């Protein structure tokens, strides 16, 4: 008996909702599967998809009930799964039951309202729906021809975002998987723009190309250094420029480093300004850095992976003044623009240079049936296969509207300001960095230690206290915070950016920190 027969499903019109009762078709196997060839049949897919969506909605409705970080030890999960794939087919119901039993309790709940670690992100409802549709299309958007609408909708949403961020029309762009890839592409373009002909000739063993140099602040993201490794420049090529009291790059130190390297026969090719560093969300002075870049003929790449989202709010555009002078900019919609991982926006007024750095079209990918030139985004990337990422941005931007997105980003910044004010008013805590966006860096500093923070013994005690405080706060299961080090000091970060988080959750996190700090001090 087929599952459709069991449910009388085959006689139903295909658009009618199919009831899932006790003897659900999900428990059995569908016709195509029993035949041994072919995919799940569309009617069975419909039933299974409805049940899957129910599981998704139930998860989202109940996510607050889980501890944010699952209280399990590494290695404890693998043994719960069979060591080999089953030989015989299994019904979807078994898989969904196992998702509830084995997956949901053992994931770190990024969608939990108390997730305030790293950078808060959200796989928003409209974003999840679009991901489902993209999966159903199954298209590889490597060429215009392999998915015309993915290509042209990408042009559309990239331009929507470009406008929303307040950047000039000269900026084109594309969507990549992550900021790491976007910055790799940007620095690959910088290497090409410097006239190295690296894409054709490589740079190893070249006597006509001096050692190349890239500049970024001491606080710049590790992905910049990794890009230098990957591009054959080596980690040594990345010169870390010192930062000021607010962890922002010192442009005078940048100019000095460039001059020093030129005098030593090295070739400076690029500078990376970070608008919202990963540790403390510091803002490099992009206008002054752009001046140095223009004077020295350097490619200016702006890494605004997290902070860039704030530029959608015109009143919050101050820190970005001058970024329109960049040769490339990265903003991650999968960080603070409520788009499910992965989606990174790379913008550049020099798209042909990006293409020169990565284009390679073998015969089997050549488009023969078009007289007009087409836009093949894979020419701009080190990888060929491309997901249809534009659809989820189209959904997210339309569902919330730019006003809705502005309101949410504003709210996150306001809650961060409220938390900042509470920390400043508490004699037993201190802020460790300015709060330009929605991430707060703090530590417990008992009042009796005020003024003695730099004594070596006190430094060590404060590090120890805060490390234990972070562990205690996270052990409540109500919240998840992460840490960094600023000027060597152990720092607790509260990163607001998750759409499920409310102001109440932020204030609850503060209450937990205060309560646990008091408890640890006895
Ligand atoms: C998170 C972050 C990155 C890396 O982002 P991925 O998309 O994970 O590669 C790069 N730069 C900054 C400033 C970041 O905050």
mmCIF file of N, CA and C and ligand atoms in Angstrom, residues 119 177-181 221 223 274 276-278 303-306 332 334-335 344, ligand 1:
data_model
loop_
_atom_site.group_PDB
_atom_site.id
_atom_site.type_symbol
_atom_site.label_atom_id
_atom_site.label_comp_id
_atom_site.label_asym_id
_atom_site.label_seq_id
_atom_site.Cartn_x
_atom_site.Cartn_y
_atom_site.Cartn_z
ATOM 1 N N UNK A 119 28.424 38.151 16.960
ATOM 2 C CA UNK A 119 27.503 39.209 16.535
ATOM 3 C C UNK A 119 26.136 38.573 16.431
ATOM 4 N N UNK A 177 29.336 34.359 -0.292
ATOM 5 C CA UNK A 177 28.911 33.619 0.896
ATOM 6 C C UNK A 177 29.226 34.368 2.181
ATOM 7 N N UNK A 178 30.445 34.858 2.312
ATOM 8 C CA UNK A 178 30.860 35.465 3.586
ATOM 9 C C UNK A 178 31.761 36.667 3.339
ATOM 10 N N UNK A 179 31.970 37.451 4.393
ATOM 11 C CA UNK A 179 32.891 38.590 4.302
ATOM 12 C C UNK A 179 34.301 38.102 4.003
ATOM 13 N N UNK A 180 34.627 36.917 4.463
ATOM 14 C CA UNK A 180 35.965 36.380 4.191
ATOM 15 C C UNK A 180 36.185 36.281 2.685
ATOM 16 N N UNK A 181 35.202 35.772 1.955
ATOM 17 C CA UNK A 181 35.305 35.680 0.502
ATOM 18 C C UNK A 181 35.286 37.068 -0.130
ATOM 19 N N UNK A 221 39.903 42.210 11.228
ATOM 20 C CA UNK A 221 39.452 40.811 11.317
ATOM 21 C C UNK A 221 40.480 39.843 10.733
ATOM 22 N N UNK A 223 40.083 37.541 8.800
ATOM 23 C CA UNK A 223 39.845 37.195 7.387
ATOM 24 C C UNK A 223 40.760 37.995 6.453
ATOM 25 N N UNK A 274 38.378 49.291 8.801
ATOM 26 C CA UNK A 274 37.268 48.536 9.385
ATOM 27 C C UNK A 274 36.286 49.507 10.027
ATOM 28 N N UNK A 276 33.542 49.194 12.346
ATOM 29 C CA UNK A 276 32.917 48.230 13.255
ATOM 30 C C UNK A 276 33.794 47.001 13.381
ATOM 31 N N UNK A 277 34.862 47.105 14.191
ATOM 32 C CA UNK A 277 35.759 45.950 14.333
ATOM 33 C C UNK A 277 35.051 44.835 15.096
ATOM 34 N N UNK A 278 35.584 43.636 14.959
ATOM 35 C CA UNK A 278 34.913 42.470 15.510
ATOM 36 C C UNK A 278 35.006 42.444 17.040
ATOM 37 N N UNK A 303 35.967 47.192 5.399
ATOM 38 C CA UNK A 303 35.333 46.026 6.003
ATOM 39 C C UNK A 303 34.286 46.527 7.007
ATOM 40 N N UNK A 304 33.033 46.499 6.562
ATOM 41 C CA UNK A 304 31.915 46.903 7.426
ATOM 42 C C UNK A 304 30.956 45.713 7.562
ATOM 43 N N UNK A 305 31.544 44.533 7.750
ATOM 44 C CA UNK A 305 30.768 43.290 7.737
ATOM 45 C C UNK A 305 29.580 43.375 8.699
ATOM 46 N N UNK A 306 29.861 43.840 9.916
ATOM 47 C CA UNK A 306 28.777 43.998 10.896
ATOM 48 C C UNK A 306 28.211 45.424 10.867
ATOM 49 N N UNK A 332 27.794 42.548 5.558
ATOM 50 C CA UNK A 332 27.200 41.206 5.617
ATOM 51 C C UNK A 332 25.711 41.257 5.987
ATOM 52 N N UNK A 334 24.052 38.771 6.430
ATOM 53 C CA UNK A 334 23.842 37.688 7.405
ATOM 54 C C UNK A 334 24.331 38.049 8.797
ATOM 55 N N UNK A 335 24.773 39.286 8.983
ATOM 56 C CA UNK A 335 25.091 39.700 10.350
ATOM 57 C C UNK A 335 23.960 40.522 10.951
ATOM 58 N N UNK A 344 26.794 37.826 1.891
ATOM 59 C CA UNK A 344 27.709 38.941 2.073
ATOM 60 C C UNK A 344 27.626 39.817 0.829
HETATM 61 C C1 LIG B 1 32.357 38.791 11.154
HETATM 62 C C2 LIG B 1 33.359 39.641 10.490
HETATM 63 C C3 LIG B 1 34.060 39.176 9.371
HETATM 64 C C4 LIG B 1 33.941 37.773 8.857
HETATM 65 O O1 LIG B 1 32.684 37.490 8.411
HETATM 66 P P1 LIG B 1 32.348 36.121 7.638
HETATM 67 O O2 LIG B 1 31.146 36.463 6.854
HETATM 68 O O3 LIG B 1 32.097 35.115 8.707
HETATM 69 O O4 LIG B 1 33.527 35.768 6.812
HETATM 70 C C5 LIG B 1 34.922 40.057 8.753
HETATM 71 N N1 LIG B 1 35.095 41.309 9.200
HETATM 72 C C6 LIG B 1 34.456 41.781 10.272
HETATM 73 C C7 LIG B 1 34.690 43.194 10.726
HETATM 74 C C8 LIG B 1 33.574 40.957 10.960
HETATM 75 O O5 LIG B 1 32.943 41.421 12.048
#
